[in-house]
mmCIF file of C-alpha atoms in Angstrom:
data_model
loop_
_atom_site.group_PDB
_atom_site.id
_atom_site.type_symbol
_atom_site.label_atom_id
_atom_site.label_comp_id
_atom_site.label_asym_id
_atom_site.label_seq_id
_atom_site.Cartn_x
_atom_site.Cartn_y
_atom_site.Cartn_z
ATOM 1 C CA UNK A 1 -21.204 28.688 118.921
ATOM 2 C CA UNK A 2 -20.817 29.898 122.487
ATOM 3 C CA UNK A 3 -18.250 27.199 123.238
ATOM 4 C CA UNK A 4 -16.156 28.283 120.261
ATOM 5 C CA UNK A 5 -15.924 31.830 121.588
ATOM 6 C CA UNK A 6 -14.809 30.590 125.009
ATOM 7 C CA UNK A 7 -12.039 28.545 123.417
ATOM 8 C CA UNK A 8 -10.939 31.459 121.278
ATOM 9 C CA UNK A 9 -10.657 33.910 124.117
ATOM 10 C CA UNK A 10 -8.526 31.524 126.135
ATOM 11 C CA UNK A 11 -5.723 32.582 123.797
ATOM 12 C CA UNK A 12 -6.172 36.333 124.256
ATOM 13 C CA UNK A 13 -3.075 37.900 125.748
ATOM 14 C CA UNK A 14 -0.710 35.763 123.644
ATOM 15 C CA UNK A 15 2.274 37.632 122.239
ATOM 16 C CA UNK A 16 5.008 35.356 120.939
ATOM 17 C CA UNK A 17 6.651 33.908 117.883
ATOM 18 C CA UNK A 18 4.205 31.984 115.716
ATOM 19 C CA UNK A 19 4.566 28.177 115.877
ATOM 20 C CA UNK A 20 6.780 26.556 113.272
ATOM 21 C CA UNK A 21 4.171 23.918 112.492
ATOM 22 C CA UNK A 22 1.662 24.760 109.741
ATOM 23 C CA UNK A 23 -2.071 24.595 110.246
ATOM 24 C CA UNK A 24 -3.091 20.965 109.536
ATOM 25 C CA UNK A 25 -5.775 22.087 107.083
ATOM 26 C CA UNK A 26 -4.683 23.555 103.755
ATOM 27 C CA UNK A 27 -6.432 24.020 100.419
ATOM 28 C CA UNK A 28 -5.399 20.580 99.163
ATOM 29 C CA UNK A 29 -6.720 18.975 102.355
ATOM 30 C CA UNK A 30 -10.197 20.265 101.486
ATOM 31 C CA UNK A 31 -10.040 18.596 98.084
ATOM 32 C CA UNK A 32 -9.585 21.829 96.121
ATOM 33 C CA UNK A 33 -8.085 20.895 92.731
ATOM 34 C CA UNK A 34 -4.797 22.698 92.146
ATOM 35 C CA UNK A 35 -2.370 22.387 89.262
ATOM 36 C CA UNK A 36 1.370 21.867 89.468
ATOM 37 C CA UNK A 37 3.834 19.936 91.604
ATOM 38 C CA UNK A 38 4.568 21.470 95.031
ATOM 39 C CA UNK A 39 7.859 21.192 96.885
ATOM 40 C CA UNK A 40 8.426 19.291 100.131
ATOM 41 C CA UNK A 41 6.708 21.842 102.376
ATOM 42 C CA UNK A 42 4.610 23.500 99.666
ATOM 43 C CA UNK A 43 6.037 26.755 101.011
ATOM 44 C CA UNK A 44 8.413 29.569 100.125
ATOM 45 C CA UNK A 45 11.007 27.783 102.258
ATOM 46 C CA UNK A 46 11.221 25.058 99.612
ATOM 47 C CA UNK A 47 13.613 27.471 97.912
ATOM 48 C CA UNK A 48 16.881 26.497 99.582
ATOM 49 C CA UNK A 49 18.236 29.101 101.980
ATOM 50 C CA UNK A 50 14.975 31.029 102.472
ATOM 51 C CA UNK A 51 13.932 31.439 106.107
ATOM 52 C CA UNK A 52 10.654 32.749 107.549
ATOM 53 C CA UNK A 53 9.917 34.035 111.042
ATOM 54 C CA UNK A 54 6.789 35.527 112.605
ATOM 55 C CA UNK A 55 5.602 37.329 115.687
ATOM 56 C CA UNK A 56 1.863 37.178 116.387
ATOM 57 C CA UNK A 57 0.262 39.671 118.792
ATOM 58 C CA UNK A 58 -3.253 38.919 120.089
ATOM 59 C CA UNK A 59 -4.288 40.845 123.185
ATOM 60 C CA UNK A 60 -7.508 42.094 124.762
ATOM 61 C CA UNK A 61 -11.162 42.244 123.754
ATOM 62 C CA UNK A 62 -14.092 44.652 123.760
ATOM 63 C CA UNK A 63 -14.304 48.367 122.890
ATOM 64 C CA UNK A 64 -11.416 50.051 121.119
ATOM 65 C CA UNK A 65 -9.149 52.088 123.375
ATOM 66 C CA UNK A 66 -6.402 53.550 121.212
ATOM 67 C CA UNK A 67 -3.031 52.562 122.596
ATOM 68 C CA UNK A 68 -4.448 49.715 124.672
ATOM 69 C CA UNK A 69 -6.292 47.526 122.183
ATOM 70 C CA UNK A 70 -7.734 45.120 121.350
ATOM 71 C CA UNK A 71 -4.652 44.042 119.394
ATOM 72 C CA UNK A 72 -4.693 41.693 116.400
ATOM 73 C CA UNK A 73 -1.477 42.214 114.481
ATOM 74 C CA UNK A 74 2.113 41.062 114.029
ATOM 75 C CA UNK A 75 5.221 40.849 111.879
ATOM 76 C CA UNK A 76 6.422 38.426 109.210
ATOM 77 C CA UNK A 77 10.115 38.245 108.292
ATOM 78 C CA UNK A 78 11.571 36.618 105.168
ATOM 79 C CA UNK A 79 15.337 36.211 104.874
ATOM 80 C CA UNK A 80 16.323 35.283 101.282
ATOM 81 C CA UNK A 81 19.617 33.634 102.304
ATOM 82 C CA UNK A 82 18.974 33.213 105.991
ATOM 83 C CA UNK A 83 21.035 35.263 108.410
ATOM 84 C CA UNK A 84 23.885 35.719 105.948
ATOM 85 C CA UNK A 85 24.690 38.919 104.073
ATOM 86 C CA UNK A 86 24.666 37.826 100.432
ATOM 87 C CA UNK A 87 22.362 40.124 98.417
ATOM 88 C CA UNK A 88 20.035 38.557 95.862
ATOM 89 C CA UNK A 89 18.943 39.781 92.463
ATOM 90 C CA UNK A 90 15.401 41.157 92.795
ATOM 91 C CA UNK A 91 12.729 43.356 91.281
ATOM 92 C CA UNK A 92 9.191 44.426 92.081
ATOM 93 C CA UNK A 93 5.868 45.310 90.505
ATOM 94 C CA UNK A 94 2.687 47.046 91.635
ATOM 95 C CA UNK A 95 -0.737 46.137 90.240
ATOM 96 C CA UNK A 96 -2.352 48.939 92.260
ATOM 97 C CA UNK A 97 -0.265 51.260 94.364
ATOM 98 C CA UNK A 98 -2.509 52.144 97.295
ATOM 99 C CA UNK A 99 0.032 50.703 99.696
ATOM 100 C CA UNK A 100 3.653 50.707 100.758
ATOM 101 C CA UNK A 101 6.792 48.666 100.199
ATOM 102 C CA UNK A 102 9.876 50.546 101.344
ATOM 103 C CA UNK A 103 13.297 50.109 99.796
ATOM 104 C CA UNK A 104 12.064 49.407 96.282
ATOM 105 C CA UNK A 105 13.697 52.477 94.730
ATOM 106 C CA UNK A 106 17.169 51.063 95.393
ATOM 107 C CA UNK A 107 16.082 47.545 94.400
ATOM 108 C CA UNK A 108 15.091 48.901 90.992
ATOM 109 C CA UNK A 109 18.211 51.048 90.663
ATOM 110 C CA UNK A 110 20.760 48.476 91.836
ATOM 111 C CA UNK A 111 19.072 45.212 90.880
ATOM 112 C CA UNK A 112 19.832 43.784 94.338
ATOM 113 C CA UNK A 113 17.841 43.164 97.495
ATOM 114 C CA UNK A 114 20.355 43.628 100.330
ATOM 115 C CA UNK A 115 18.077 43.305 103.374
ATOM 116 C CA UNK A 116 15.503 40.997 104.934
ATOM 117 C CA UNK A 117 11.843 41.422 103.897
ATOM 118 C CA UNK A 118 9.326 42.402 106.574
ATOM 119 C CA UNK A 119 5.522 42.522 106.330
ATOM 120 C CA UNK A 120 3.271 44.123 108.944
ATOM 121 C CA UNK A 121 0.245 46.432 109.304
ATOM 122 C CA UNK A 122 -0.065 49.802 107.576
ATOM 123 C CA UNK A 123 0.801 52.049 110.505
ATOM 124 C CA UNK A 124 3.725 49.949 111.769
ATOM 125 C CA UNK A 125 5.935 50.241 108.688
ATOM 126 C CA UNK A 126 8.123 52.907 110.301
ATOM 127 C CA UNK A 127 8.939 51.070 113.512
ATOM 128 C CA UNK A 128 9.512 47.828 111.610
ATOM 129 C CA UNK A 129 11.896 49.550 109.225
ATOM 130 C CA UNK A 130 13.860 51.159 112.049
ATOM 131 C CA UNK A 131 13.999 47.930 114.044
ATOM 132 C CA UNK A 132 15.281 46.058 111.003
ATOM 133 C CA UNK A 133 18.149 48.545 110.645
ATOM 134 C CA UNK A 134 18.929 48.025 114.343
ATOM 135 C CA UNK A 135 18.832 44.230 113.952
ATOM 136 C CA UNK A 136 21.227 44.377 111.020
ATOM 137 C CA UNK A 137 23.590 46.583 113.017
ATOM 138 C CA UNK A 138 23.472 44.272 116.038
ATOM 139 C CA UNK A 139 24.078 41.157 113.935
ATOM 140 C CA UNK A 140 26.622 42.934 111.715
ATOM 141 C CA UNK A 141 24.439 41.882 108.807
ATOM 142 C CA UNK A 142 26.276 43.940 106.214
ATOM 143 C CA UNK A 143 29.511 44.255 104.258
ATOM 144 C CA UNK A 144 31.676 47.351 104.580
ATOM 145 C CA UNK A 145 34.213 46.355 101.938
ATOM 146 C CA UNK A 146 35.370 49.077 99.588
ATOM 147 C CA UNK A 147 34.829 52.044 101.855
ATOM 148 C CA UNK A 148 34.224 51.032 105.435
ATOM 149 C CA UNK A 149 30.689 52.462 105.628
ATOM 150 C CA UNK A 150 27.267 50.850 105.744
ATOM 151 C CA UNK A 151 23.726 52.000 105.076
ATOM 152 C CA UNK A 152 20.490 50.129 104.623
ATOM 153 C CA UNK A 153 17.070 50.560 103.021
ATOM 154 C CA UNK A 154 15.019 47.708 104.553
ATOM 155 C CA UNK A 155 12.202 46.319 102.463
ATOM 156 C CA UNK A 156 9.037 46.619 104.577
ATOM 157 C CA UNK A 157 5.527 46.080 103.195
ATOM 158 C CA UNK A 158 2.074 46.421 104.722
ATOM 159 C CA UNK A 159 -1.631 45.702 104.554
ATOM 160 C CA UNK A 160 -4.355 47.307 106.700
ATOM 161 C CA UNK A 161 -5.801 45.448 109.696
ATOM 162 C CA UNK A 162 -7.883 48.251 111.217
ATOM 163 C CA UNK A 163 -11.174 46.324 111.129
ATOM 164 C CA UNK A 164 -9.918 44.035 113.900
ATOM 165 C CA UNK A 165 -6.812 45.713 115.292
ATOM 166 C CA UNK A 166 -6.043 48.932 117.181
ATOM 167 C CA UNK A 167 -4.026 50.029 114.163
ATOM 168 C CA UNK A 168 -3.366 53.514 115.599
ATOM 169 C CA UNK A 169 -2.108 52.070 118.882
ATOM 170 C CA UNK A 170 1.350 51.192 117.505
ATOM 171 C CA UNK A 171 1.528 47.832 119.240
ATOM 172 C CA UNK A 172 4.268 46.392 117.035
ATOM 173 C CA UNK A 173 7.534 47.137 118.805
ATOM 174 C CA UNK A 174 11.211 46.804 118.074
ATOM 175 C CA UNK A 175 11.270 43.639 120.193
ATOM 176 C CA UNK A 176 8.549 42.029 118.060
ATOM 177 C CA UNK A 177 10.579 42.695 114.914
ATOM 178 C CA UNK A 178 13.756 41.307 116.487
ATOM 179 C CA UNK A 179 11.826 38.227 117.554
ATOM 180 C CA UNK A 180 10.561 37.558 114.040
ATOM 181 C CA UNK A 181 14.018 38.008 112.512
ATOM 182 C CA UNK A 182 15.824 35.955 115.153
ATOM 183 C CA UNK A 183 13.222 33.194 114.911
ATOM 184 C CA UNK A 184 13.328 32.877 111.131
ATOM 185 C CA UNK A 185 14.005 29.331 109.958
ATOM 186 C CA UNK A 186 13.455 27.000 107.042
ATOM 187 C CA UNK A 187 10.901 24.167 106.971
ATOM 188 C CA UNK A 188 7.107 24.395 107.410
ATOM 189 C CA UNK A 189 5.547 27.877 107.564
ATOM 190 C CA UNK A 190 2.580 28.748 109.777
ATOM 191 C CA UNK A 191 -0.481 30.072 107.909
ATOM 192 C CA UNK A 192 -3.715 31.924 108.564
ATOM 193 C CA UNK A 193 -4.028 34.553 111.301
ATOM 194 C CA UNK A 194 -0.330 34.650 112.139
ATOM 195 C CA UNK A 195 2.525 37.126 111.791
ATOM 196 C CA UNK A 196 1.744 40.248 109.805
ATOM 197 C CA UNK A 197 -1.428 38.529 108.595
ATOM 198 C CA UNK A 198 -2.987 38.206 112.063
ATOM 199 C CA UNK A 199 -5.720 40.828 111.645
ATOM 200 C CA UNK A 200 -6.332 40.621 107.906
ATOM 201 C CA UNK A 201 -9.550 39.988 105.964
ATOM 202 C CA UNK A 202 -9.603 38.405 102.497
ATOM 203 C CA UNK A 203 -12.440 38.000 100.007
ATOM 204 C CA UNK A 204 -15.109 38.367 102.695
ATOM 205 C CA UNK A 205 -13.576 35.915 105.172
ATOM 206 C CA UNK A 206 -10.746 35.824 107.670
ATOM 207 C CA UNK A 207 -7.489 36.075 105.730
ATOM 208 C CA UNK A 208 -3.831 36.395 106.579
ATOM 209 C CA UNK A 209 -0.591 34.616 105.758
ATOM 210 C CA UNK A 210 -0.349 31.861 103.164
ATOM 211 C CA UNK A 211 2.389 30.115 101.235
ATOM 212 C CA UNK A 212 2.903 27.554 98.458
ATOM 213 C CA UNK A 213 5.559 26.344 96.030
ATOM 214 C CA UNK A 214 6.057 24.659 92.669
ATOM 215 C CA UNK A 215 8.887 22.556 91.256
ATOM 216 C CA UNK A 216 9.465 22.877 87.504
ATOM 217 C CA UNK A 217 12.379 21.743 85.329
ATOM 218 C CA UNK A 218 14.692 21.329 88.296
ATOM 219 C CA UNK A 219 13.886 24.762 89.742
ATOM 220 C CA UNK A 220 11.672 25.780 92.643
ATOM 221 C CA UNK A 221 9.337 28.769 92.863
ATOM 222 C CA UNK A 222 8.014 29.663 96.312
ATOM 223 C CA UNK A 223 5.396 32.276 97.217
ATOM 224 C CA UNK A 224 4.327 33.894 100.483
ATOM 225 C CA UNK A 225 1.292 36.197 100.630
ATOM 226 C CA UNK A 226 -0.253 38.525 103.162
ATOM 227 C CA UNK A 227 -3.816 38.404 101.844
ATOM 228 C CA UNK A 228 -6.172 41.227 102.789
ATOM 229 C CA UNK A 229 -8.076 42.029 99.592
ATOM 230 C CA UNK A 230 -11.383 41.586 97.801
ATOM 231 C CA UNK A 231 -15.064 41.207 98.666
ATOM 232 C CA UNK A 232 -17.005 38.006 99.213
ATOM 233 C CA UNK A 233 -18.854 38.125 95.929
ATOM 234 C CA UNK A 234 -15.518 37.953 94.098
ATOM 235 C CA UNK A 235 -14.277 34.772 95.772
ATOM 236 C CA UNK A 236 -13.509 32.166 93.145
ATOM 237 C CA UNK A 237 -12.133 28.676 93.777
ATOM 238 C CA UNK A 238 -11.244 26.252 90.990
ATOM 239 C CA UNK A 239 -13.055 28.544 88.561
ATOM 240 C CA UNK A 240 -16.289 28.347 90.560
ATOM 241 C CA UNK A 241 -17.866 31.603 91.900
ATOM 242 C CA UNK A 242 -18.264 30.196 95.405
ATOM 243 C CA UNK A 243 -18.460 33.666 96.948
ATOM 244 C CA UNK A 244 -21.761 34.382 95.255
ATOM 245 C CA UNK A 245 -23.260 31.270 96.828
ATOM 246 C CA UNK A 246 -22.146 32.453 100.276
ATOM 247 C CA UNK A 247 -23.307 36.085 100.151
ATOM 248 C CA UNK A 248 -26.200 35.606 102.579
ATOM 249 C CA UNK A 249 -24.348 33.378 105.024
ATOM 250 C CA UNK A 250 -21.818 33.877 107.818
ATOM 251 C CA UNK A 251 -22.261 37.582 108.487
ATOM 252 C CA UNK A 252 -19.572 39.975 109.648
ATOM 253 C CA UNK A 253 -20.210 42.064 112.760
ATOM 254 C CA UNK A 254 -18.970 45.642 112.453
ATOM 255 C CA UNK A 255 -19.668 48.202 115.192
ATOM 256 C CA UNK A 256 -22.582 46.122 116.400
ATOM 257 C CA UNK A 257 -24.202 45.756 112.970
ATOM 258 C CA UNK A 258 -24.571 42.430 111.168
ATOM 259 C CA UNK A 259 -23.154 42.759 107.646
ATOM 260 C CA UNK A 260 -23.470 40.059 105.038
ATOM 261 C CA UNK A 261 -21.250 39.791 101.994
ATOM 262 C CA UNK A 262 -23.604 41.486 99.561
ATOM 263 C CA UNK A 263 -21.816 43.814 97.098
ATOM 264 C CA UNK A 264 -24.248 46.616 98.030
ATOM 265 C CA UNK A 265 -22.941 46.715 101.581
ATOM 266 C CA UNK A 266 -20.313 49.441 101.905
ATOM 267 C CA UNK A 267 -18.326 47.431 104.392
ATOM 268 C CA UNK A 268 -17.890 44.521 101.978
ATOM 269 C CA UNK A 269 -16.559 46.517 99.034
ATOM 270 C CA UNK A 270 -12.997 46.092 97.723
ATOM 271 C CA UNK A 271 -10.877 47.939 100.269
ATOM 272 C CA UNK A 272 -7.904 45.746 101.130
ATOM 273 C CA UNK A 273 -4.466 44.856 99.868
ATOM 274 C CA UNK A 274 -2.142 41.961 99.164
ATOM 275 C CA UNK A 275 1.609 41.660 99.443
ATOM 276 C CA UNK A 276 3.215 38.810 97.517
ATOM 277 C CA UNK A 277 6.835 37.708 97.787
ATOM 278 C CA UNK A 278 8.134 35.278 95.155
ATOM 279 C CA UNK A 279 11.387 33.373 95.637
ATOM 280 C CA UNK A 280 13.121 31.108 93.126
ATOM 281 C CA UNK A 281 16.424 29.310 92.777
ATOM 282 C CA UNK A 282 16.353 29.732 88.992
ATOM 283 C CA UNK A 283 19.236 31.962 87.768
ATOM 284 C CA UNK A 284 17.248 35.061 86.855
ATOM 285 C CA UNK A 285 18.519 38.612 86.514
ATOM 286 C CA UNK A 286 16.576 41.665 87.735
ATOM 287 C CA UNK A 287 14.785 42.347 84.443
ATOM 288 C CA UNK A 288 13.612 38.725 84.390
ATOM 289 C CA UNK A 289 12.466 38.902 88.006
ATOM 290 C CA UNK A 290 10.329 41.897 87.026
ATOM 291 C CA UNK A 291 8.635 39.574 84.544
ATOM 292 C CA UNK A 292 8.033 37.026 87.311
ATOM 293 C CA UNK A 293 6.511 39.694 89.593
ATOM 294 C CA UNK A 294 4.234 40.806 86.751
ATOM 295 C CA UNK A 295 2.678 37.307 86.647
ATOM 296 C CA UNK A 296 1.523 37.447 90.276
ATOM 297 C CA UNK A 297 -1.750 39.296 89.397
ATOM 298 C CA UNK A 298 -2.805 36.338 87.247
ATOM 299 C CA UNK A 299 -2.767 34.129 90.333
ATOM 300 C CA UNK A 300 -4.666 36.723 92.353
ATOM 301 C CA UNK A 301 -7.214 36.984 89.553
ATOM 302 C CA UNK A 302 -7.855 33.239 89.716
ATOM 303 C CA UNK A 303 -9.158 33.734 93.270
ATOM 304 C CA UNK A 304 -11.318 36.714 92.254
ATOM 305 C CA UNK A 305 -9.111 39.740 92.971
ATOM 306 C CA UNK A 306 -9.361 42.714 90.619
ATOM 307 C CA UNK A 307 -6.856 45.208 92.087
ATOM 308 C CA UNK A 308 -9.445 47.686 93.321
ATOM 309 C CA UNK A 309 -8.805 51.414 93.697
ATOM 310 C CA UNK A 310 -8.131 51.278 97.429
ATOM 311 C CA UNK A 311 -6.085 48.088 97.265
ATOM 312 C CA UNK A 312 -2.321 48.006 97.676
ATOM 313 C CA UNK A 313 -1.229 45.108 95.455
ATOM 314 C CA UNK A 314 2.566 45.094 95.572
ATOM 315 C CA UNK A 315 4.854 42.209 94.695
ATOM 316 C CA UNK A 316 8.552 41.411 94.854
ATOM 317 C CA UNK A 317 10.478 38.543 93.257
ATOM 318 C CA UNK A 318 14.030 37.474 94.067
ATOM 319 C CA UNK A 319 16.447 34.739 92.986
ATOM 320 C CA UNK A 320 18.780 32.857 95.309
ATOM 321 C CA UNK A 321 20.977 31.787 92.391
ATOM 322 C CA UNK A 322 24.234 33.605 91.609
ATOM 323 C CA UNK A 323 25.468 33.611 95.198
ATOM 324 C CA UNK A 324 28.324 36.045 95.876
ATOM 325 C CA UNK A 325 27.450 38.112 92.793
ATOM 326 C CA UNK A 326 27.249 41.259 94.941
ATOM 327 C CA UNK A 327 30.604 42.996 95.243
ATOM 328 C CA UNK A 328 31.480 46.658 95.740
ATOM 329 C CA UNK A 329 34.754 46.479 93.827
ATOM 330 C CA UNK A 330 35.237 43.322 91.758
ATOM 331 C CA UNK A 331 33.670 42.266 88.468
ATOM 332 C CA UNK A 332 31.513 39.165 88.845
ATOM 333 C CA UNK A 333 30.337 36.612 86.315
ATOM 334 C CA UNK A 334 26.694 35.542 86.635
ATOM 335 C CA UNK A 335 24.396 32.989 85.040
ATOM 336 C CA UNK A 336 21.108 33.832 83.351
ATOM 337 C CA UNK A 337 18.304 31.519 82.322
ATOM 338 C CA UNK A 338 17.174 31.953 78.751
ATOM 339 C CA UNK A 339 14.035 34.043 78.335
ATOM 340 C CA UNK A 340 12.652 31.234 76.195
ATOM 341 C CA UNK A 341 12.908 28.924 79.216
ATOM 342 C CA UNK A 342 10.854 31.128 81.525
ATOM 343 C CA UNK A 343 7.325 30.026 80.648
ATOM 344 C CA UNK A 344 7.283 27.183 83.234
ATOM 345 C CA UNK A 345 8.384 29.676 85.901
ATOM 346 C CA UNK A 346 5.583 32.053 84.897
ATOM 347 C CA UNK A 347 3.096 29.202 85.253
ATOM 348 C CA UNK A 348 4.559 28.149 88.585
ATOM 349 C CA UNK A 349 4.274 31.720 89.900
ATOM 350 C CA UNK A 350 0.596 31.918 88.959
ATOM 351 C CA UNK A 351 -0.179 28.505 90.455
ATOM 352 C CA UNK A 352 1.704 29.088 93.704
ATOM 353 C CA UNK A 353 0.170 32.547 94.181
ATOM 354 C CA UNK A 354 -3.342 31.149 93.781
ATOM 355 C CA UNK A 355 -2.673 28.319 96.232
ATOM 356 C CA UNK A 356 -0.965 30.552 98.791
ATOM 357 C CA UNK A 357 -4.058 32.784 98.925
ATOM 358 C CA UNK A 358 -6.347 29.794 99.321
ATOM 359 C CA UNK A 359 -4.079 28.355 102.018
ATOM 360 C CA UNK A 360 -4.348 31.626 103.952
ATOM 361 C CA UNK A 361 -8.143 31.485 103.743
ATOM 362 C CA UNK A 362 -8.412 27.818 104.648
ATOM 363 C CA UNK A 363 -6.050 28.083 107.622
ATOM 364 C CA UNK A 364 -7.484 31.254 109.174
ATOM 365 C CA UNK A 365 -9.963 30.901 112.032
ATOM 366 C CA UNK A 366 -12.874 33.238 112.805
ATOM 367 C CA UNK A 367 -11.753 36.248 114.824
ATOM 368 C CA UNK A 368 -13.228 38.953 117.052
ATOM 369 C CA UNK A 369 -11.456 42.298 117.291
ATOM 370 C CA UNK A 370 -12.008 45.934 118.195
ATOM 371 C CA UNK A 371 -15.540 46.883 119.315
ATOM 372 C CA UNK A 372 -16.570 43.251 119.007
ATOM 373 C CA UNK A 373 -16.058 43.296 115.241
ATOM 374 C CA UNK A 374 -16.206 39.759 113.940
ATOM 375 C CA UNK A 375 -14.930 38.186 110.716
ATOM 376 C CA UNK A 376 -15.928 34.575 110.000
ATOM 377 C CA UNK A 377 -13.598 31.895 108.745
ATOM 378 C CA UNK A 378 -14.016 30.321 105.332
ATOM 379 C CA UNK A 379 -16.692 27.610 105.784
ATOM 380 C CA UNK A 380 -14.842 24.444 104.820
ATOM 381 C CA UNK A 381 -17.780 22.113 104.391
ATOM 382 C CA UNK A 382 -19.789 24.662 102.426
ATOM 383 C CA UNK A 383 -16.846 25.056 100.051
ATOM 384 C CA UNK A 384 -16.621 21.293 99.617
ATOM 385 C CA UNK A 385 -20.364 21.082 98.921
ATOM 386 C CA UNK A 386 -20.232 23.820 96.270
ATOM 387 C CA UNK A 387 -17.175 22.359 94.546
ATOM 388 C CA UNK A 388 -18.742 18.893 94.539
ATOM 389 C CA UNK A 389 -21.842 20.303 92.863
ATOM 390 C CA UNK A 390 -19.660 21.464 89.984
ATOM 391 C CA UNK A 391 -17.568 18.271 89.916
ATOM 392 C CA UNK A 392 -14.521 20.225 91.087
ATOM 393 C CA UNK A 393 -13.870 18.413 94.362
ATOM 394 C CA UNK A 394 -11.071 15.901 94.766
ATOM 395 C CA UNK A 395 -12.394 13.132 97.006
ATOM 396 C CA UNK A 396 -9.581 11.289 98.734
ATOM 397 C CA UNK A 397 -9.990 7.587 99.482
#
């Protein structure tokens, strides 16, 4: 155990874009049975045109000194059509609204998402929003046709990382946001304690960023989550209440006190959030994308989430179909999938959401933070043992 801590702290002081390569261990690698056919990368970037970038900030150790650290936070950027201004049809839904996602009023009103999507920690929403406006201005990421003016309502979402991070220290800067946006690309997506998910805790273990995708009837559905919700006793994998079996193992350390995952412990109660972004290339209009976003909670529920009172569970869905449908002056013709053909997309959304959450948990490593607070990683072998007991483990040859 001592050796592990030495290795971990060798990386303290790192502040750079997250690596493009995914963590080599994902939910499927553990033998967790999951339904549906994933895309090439099993990531939101399987939807053609979608790009993801991240900045991960890990600095310092020891007692909390506000403004100095320790720092365990970051930024995740999702660009629906890459670095091209071509607004997408979108809509959003909130299961429980104890959280923030800026820009949604205009998304609902207009039916379009006109900006990149950013995800960070709760108290960095403002700086991330402002930096995104600056990035768009620098890159001329806008269209002034039909009037010669431009304004922007960036879509920025958050979850709280104050158990591990100096959340009141405002360590996410304009440069970090620019770095995430400039570094966005397609292909594999890093998972676990990276980007905006760096300091997050999920279902009693280290959480963070996760992604997954499904291919159905010639269309792709991709999901990216920032998972920071739930208590350990709720954790469910493949229908098995694995969290209950792990309540008295792998304690947290909070302010010097060892805390296990028992529901009676105040520190382990439901007090987090989850942001979910769903992308698809199916030709869906805003009212249909609302229906997609409303299916996200079913995937969260499969992992044990219940949308607790203090949880910010906010979701957005967008479609990359109907390119060039946004125009300030002309009338545009668009395609729309039949409502009767949407059931496979609903299923894909549920499946990909579930897997993205599990991928975040599987990829995340144990982490120390402010005041020596410690959150353990999901114990891979214990999960395999429990699933095998219930004949729910896929054993690869």
